[in-house]
Amino acid sequence: MTDWLPVDAYLVESLPEVWFGAVMFALGMYLVLDGFDFGIGILYATLDDEHDRETFLAAFGPVWDANEVWLVAFGTMLLAAFPRVYSRLLADHYLLAIGFVLALLFRGLGPELREQRDDDRWKRYCDLSFVAGSALAPLLFGVLAGRWVFDAPTLSLPAVLTGVGLVAVSVVTGAAFLAAKTDPGLARPLRRYGIGATAAYLGGVVALLAVVVLTDAGGAADVILSWPVAALVAASVLSGVAGSVFALRGRYRAWLASALTMPALLTVLVAVLLYPTVYPATGLTVREAVVSPLALNLTTVLGFPVLLLVLWYFKFLYGVFSGPIEADGYGE
Amino acid sequence: MFTPVTVLDPGWLAFLSPELASRAQFGWTISVHILFAALSVGLAPFIVYFTWKDVRTGDERFARLRSFWVKVFAAGFVMGTVTGIPMSFQFGTNFPRFAEVAGELIGGPLAFEAKMAFFLEAVFLGVLLYGRDRVGDRTYVLSSVLVGFGAWLSGFWILVVNAWMQTPQGYEMVVRNGLEIAQLTDPIAAFFTPRLPWMYVHMINASVISVALLVAGVSAYIVWKKRDAAAWNTALKVAVVVLLVSAPFQALHGDAYGRHVEDTQPQKFAAMEAHYETGQADLHLLAFPTSIDAISDPRAENLFTVSLPGVGSFLASGGDFDATVLGLNEYEENPPVALVFWSFRVMVGLGFLFIALALWGAFLLYRGRLSESDRYLKAMVVASPLGYAALLTGWYVAEIGRQPWVIQGELKTNDAVSAALSGTDATLTLAAFVVVYVALIATALYVLKWLIRGELRDLGATDDADDGWRGPLPEVNEND
Ligand code: HDD
Ligand code: HEM
Ligand code: HEM
C-alpha cells in the first residue's frame, strides 16, 4: 500500500493548502445550497395560502437533504485534514454548535412530517418548526463563524453581524431560487423581500468589516484593508446590485445566478480572513494543524475522485428537478 | 457517581459532571440514531425486492407493499439524517481529545462515509420519493438499489471507525505540536482491523432481523384486522422466511464472535460472563438475581445460575474445557459489569426467542396456516420492537464493555472529554436531547400508526378507533 503512497512527503508540496481550499469549498457549497433552503423556510412565514405553501415545500422537498450533506462533508473533511481545529472549534463553541444542530433538526422534520396528517393544528406546529429552524440555523451558524474568524465573544458585534448577514444572504438566495421556479404571481412579493435582504446583507457586511477594523478583532484589521478583501467586497456589491436589477426586470434565472455568487464570495472572504491560520484563537496555521503526509495523501487519493462523482450526482439531481414547480410537485 | 449537591447550590444544574453528562449524551443520542440507521439498513433490501417484483410482475400486491414501506423508509430516513448530524459533531463538542488523538485514523473513514455514502443516499432518495414521473423505470429501480447500497456503505465506514476503537492498529503514538496523537502508519491495517468483519456482518444481519420483525409485526396486525389482505399475507410470509435464515445465522455468528472478543478484549469478555477470578470459566445459561446486590454486582456466588461447568472456557478457547480465562481481578479498573452482563443476556436471550418465532412461523407456513393462527399473529405484533431491543443491548455490550477505554488500551474515556466543557452546559444539552429525542420517537411511532390506519382504511377494514391498541410498537424500546 505504502509503496505507491508517499509516507513522509505530501503528494504535492502544497497539499495542506489544497485541503484548506477543499474544506472551504465544502463550506461554500453548504452555504450556497442549504442557504437557499433556509431562505425558503424563512420566506415561508410570509405565506398564508395553503396552495402557495405547498408550492414552496415542493421546491424544497427533493433537494434539501442532499444539500445538508455538504455540512457533514465540511465537518468530516475538517476532521480528516485538521483534527485539532475540528475539536477545538466545536469544543470552544459548545452551546452554539449544539443549538445549531438542533435548529437543523427542527428545520428538517417540520416539512417532512407535515403531510403525514391532515389536521390544521398539526400543520401549524410543523410549519412553526420549519420556519423557526430555518431562521435560527443560519443565525447560529453565522455567530459561530463570526467567533471562529474574528475570535470574538458570542454577544459581540462581529459575531452577531455575521449571524444576521448569513440570515440575510439566505433570504436573498431563497427568494431568487423560488422566483426562478414558481409562477409570476408568487415571484412579485419575493422580489421585494429579495431586494430588501440584499440591501441588508451588503450593509451588514460593510458594517461588520468596519467594526472589525475599528476594534481590530482577531487581529484581522490589516487583512481587511488589503486589496483581496476590497475586491471581494466590490464583487459582492456588484452581484447584489446586478441581481436586484435582474429581479426588477423579471429575469429570474439571471437573478438566481448572481444571488448565488454572494454566499460563495462570502466563503472566499472567510478563507482569506483565516489564512494562513485555520483557527485564529489557537494560532494554529494550516501547516501546524494538518495531519501527517500519509493520512492526507490517503484521503486525497480516495476522496477527491469521489468528490467529483458527487458533483456529477448533484448535476443529475438538479437536472431531474429542473423547471417550474407546482403545489402537487414538479409539473412538466 | 453523583457529586453531592444541596438544593441551595446555584450550580445544581451541574449535578452531572461534564464526563458523565457527555457519556450519557453520546450514548443516548447514538442509541436513538441507530434505531433509524438500522431501519434504513434493514429495510433497504425489502424495498429493493418489492420494487423489483412490482416492476417485473406488475402485481398489485407488490406495488402496495412498495408504496407503504417507501413511506416508512422516507420518514425513518429523515429522522436518521437529523439525528446523524449531531452525531458527527459530538466527537468535537464532547470528546475533543478523542477527535484530536484519533483524528488521523477516524477522520478519513468518516469523510468517506459522507462523500461516498450519504450523498448517494440523499440524492437518490430525492429521486425515489419525488421523481416517479420524471425518470424512466430503469433509473427508478436503480435509484432504490443505490439508496440501499448507500445505507450499507455508510454502515461500513462508521463501523471501520468503531472497530478500530475496539481493536486499534496501523498507527503509532507520536508527539506533534506538544500533543501525543495517533499517527497513521499503515492504512490497510487501520481500516481492516480484526474486529471489522465480525462487526459488519453482525450489525447488518441484526438490522435485517430487526426490520424483518417490524415487517412481520405490522403485517400480522393488518392481517389480523383483515384476513384476506393479500399483500400483507405475502409480506408476512416474506418476513418469516427472512427470519428463518437470519435469526439462526445470527446466533451461530455471535457464538464465534464471542470467541473473537475473548481473544482481543479479554476484559470485556470477563465482564460479559461476570467472570471475576482468573481460572476455569463456567457458562451461565440462565442467571437469576437472588438479591438486589446480585443485579448490580452479578458474581457467581450471589446468582442462582444454571451453568455448564467449563463451557465458558470451552467457548473462549474453542474446545478446551479447562482453559484459563482471564478474570476481572486482573485489571485495575473495570467496566460496569452488571450492565454488560445483563445486556449480553438480553441480546442472546432475544436471539434465541427470534429463532423460536421463526421456526414456529415456518411450521405454520408449512401447514398453510400462517395467517390463521391468532396466537402467532399476536406474538409477532408483540415481538415487533424486540429486534431493536437486541440491537441496542448488543451495542451496550460492545461499548460499555470497552470502558474505561474509548480507544482500547490507548485512551481512557475520561481523558477524552472536553476540558472546556462545564457541567452546566453539558447537562443542559443532555436535557435538551432527551426531551427532543423522546418527542422524536413518539412522533415516529405516531407516523407509523397513521400509515397503518391509512392502509387499513384503504383495505376497507372496519375502523379500529377504540380497541385499546396503541400502535404496533409499545413505547418502551427507546433505551431498554
Ligand atoms: C437483532 C439483534 C441481535 C441479535 C439477535 C444478536 N446480536 Fe449480538 N450484537 C448485536 C445485535 C444482535 C449488535 C448489532 O448490537 C452488536 C453490537 C456490536 C456489533 O458488532 O453487533 C452485537 C454484538 C455482539 C457481540 C460482541 C460485542 C463486542 O463487540 O464487544 C457478541 C459476542 C454477540 N453479539 C453475540 C451474540 C450471540 C451469541 C447471539 C445469539 C443469539 C447474538 N449476539 C444475537
Ligand atoms: C450504533 C450503535 C452504538 C451504540 C448504541 C453505542 C452506545 C454507546 C454507549 C452506551 C456508550 C457509553 C459507554 C459508557 O459510557 O459506559 C458509548 C461510548 C462511545 N461510543 Fe458508542 N455506540 C454505538 C456506536 C458507536 C460508533 C459507531 C462509534 C464511533 C464511530 C461510537 C463511538 C463512541 C465513543 C467515542 C464513546 C465514548 C464516549 C462514552 O464513553 O460515552 N459508538 N457508545
Ligand atoms: C458515532 C457514530 C455515527 C455518526 C457520527 C453518524 C453520522 C451520521 C450522519 C451525519 C448522518 C446524516 C447523513 C445525511 O445527512 O444523510 C447519518 C445517517 C445515517 N447513518 Fe449514521 N452515524 C453514526 C452511527 C451509525 C451507525 C452505527 C450506522 C449503521 C450501522 C449508521 C448508519 C447511518 C445511515 C444508514 C444513515 C442514513 C440516514 C438513514 O438512512 O437513516 N450510522 N449518520
PDB file of C-alpha atoms in Angstrom, chain B residues 10 23 42 64 103 133 139 169 175 193 216 239 279 291 324 339 355 358 387 396 415 448 463 467:
ATOM      1  CA  PRO B  10     -26.744  27.623  42.420  1.00  0.00           C
ATOM      2  CA  ARG B  23     -21.201   9.970  28.053  1.00  0.00           C
ATOM      3  CA  GLY B  42     -32.579  -3.411   7.184  1.00  0.00           C
ATOM      4  CA  ARG B  64     -48.926  -1.720  -2.394  1.00  0.00           C
ATOM      5  CA  GLY B 103      -8.269  12.328  14.019  1.00  0.00           C
ATOM      6  CA  ASP B 133     -42.840  10.755 -13.151  1.00  0.00           C
ATOM      7  CA  THR B 139     -33.445   4.682 -13.402  1.00  0.00           C
ATOM      8  CA  GLN B 169      -3.845  -0.983  14.871  1.00  0.00           C
ATOM      9  CA  VAL B 175       4.131  13.881  19.766  1.00  0.00           C
ATOM     10  CA  THR B 193      -8.973  -4.154  11.819  1.00  0.00           C
ATOM     11  CA  ALA B 216     -43.804  -9.206  10.381  1.00  0.00           C
ATOM     12  CA  ALA B 239     -40.637 -11.669   6.709  1.00  0.00           C
ATOM     13  CA  GLY B 279      -9.246 -19.659  36.010  1.00  0.00           C
ATOM     14  CA  SER B 291     -30.877 -10.169  45.789  1.00  0.00           C
ATOM     15  CA  THR B 324      -7.807 -20.445  31.747  1.00  0.00           C
ATOM     16  CA  LEU B 339     -24.777  -3.533  32.610  1.00  0.00           C
ATOM     17  CA  ILE B 355     -35.141 -18.415  16.311  1.00  0.00           C
ATOM     18  CA  ALA B 358     -39.016 -18.167  13.042  1.00  0.00           C
ATOM     19  CA  GLY B 387     -35.203  -6.787  17.382  1.00  0.00           C
ATOM     20  CA  TYR B 396     -24.215  -1.683  25.067  1.00  0.00           C
ATOM     21  CA  ASP B 415      -9.215  11.722  29.205  1.00  0.00           C
ATOM     22  CA  LEU B 448     -46.220   4.514  11.713  1.00  0.00           C
ATOM     23  CA  ASP B 463     -62.215   1.223  11.829  1.00  0.00           C
ATOM     24  CA  ASP B 467     -59.930  -1.400  20.522  1.00  0.00           C
TER      25      ASP B 467
END
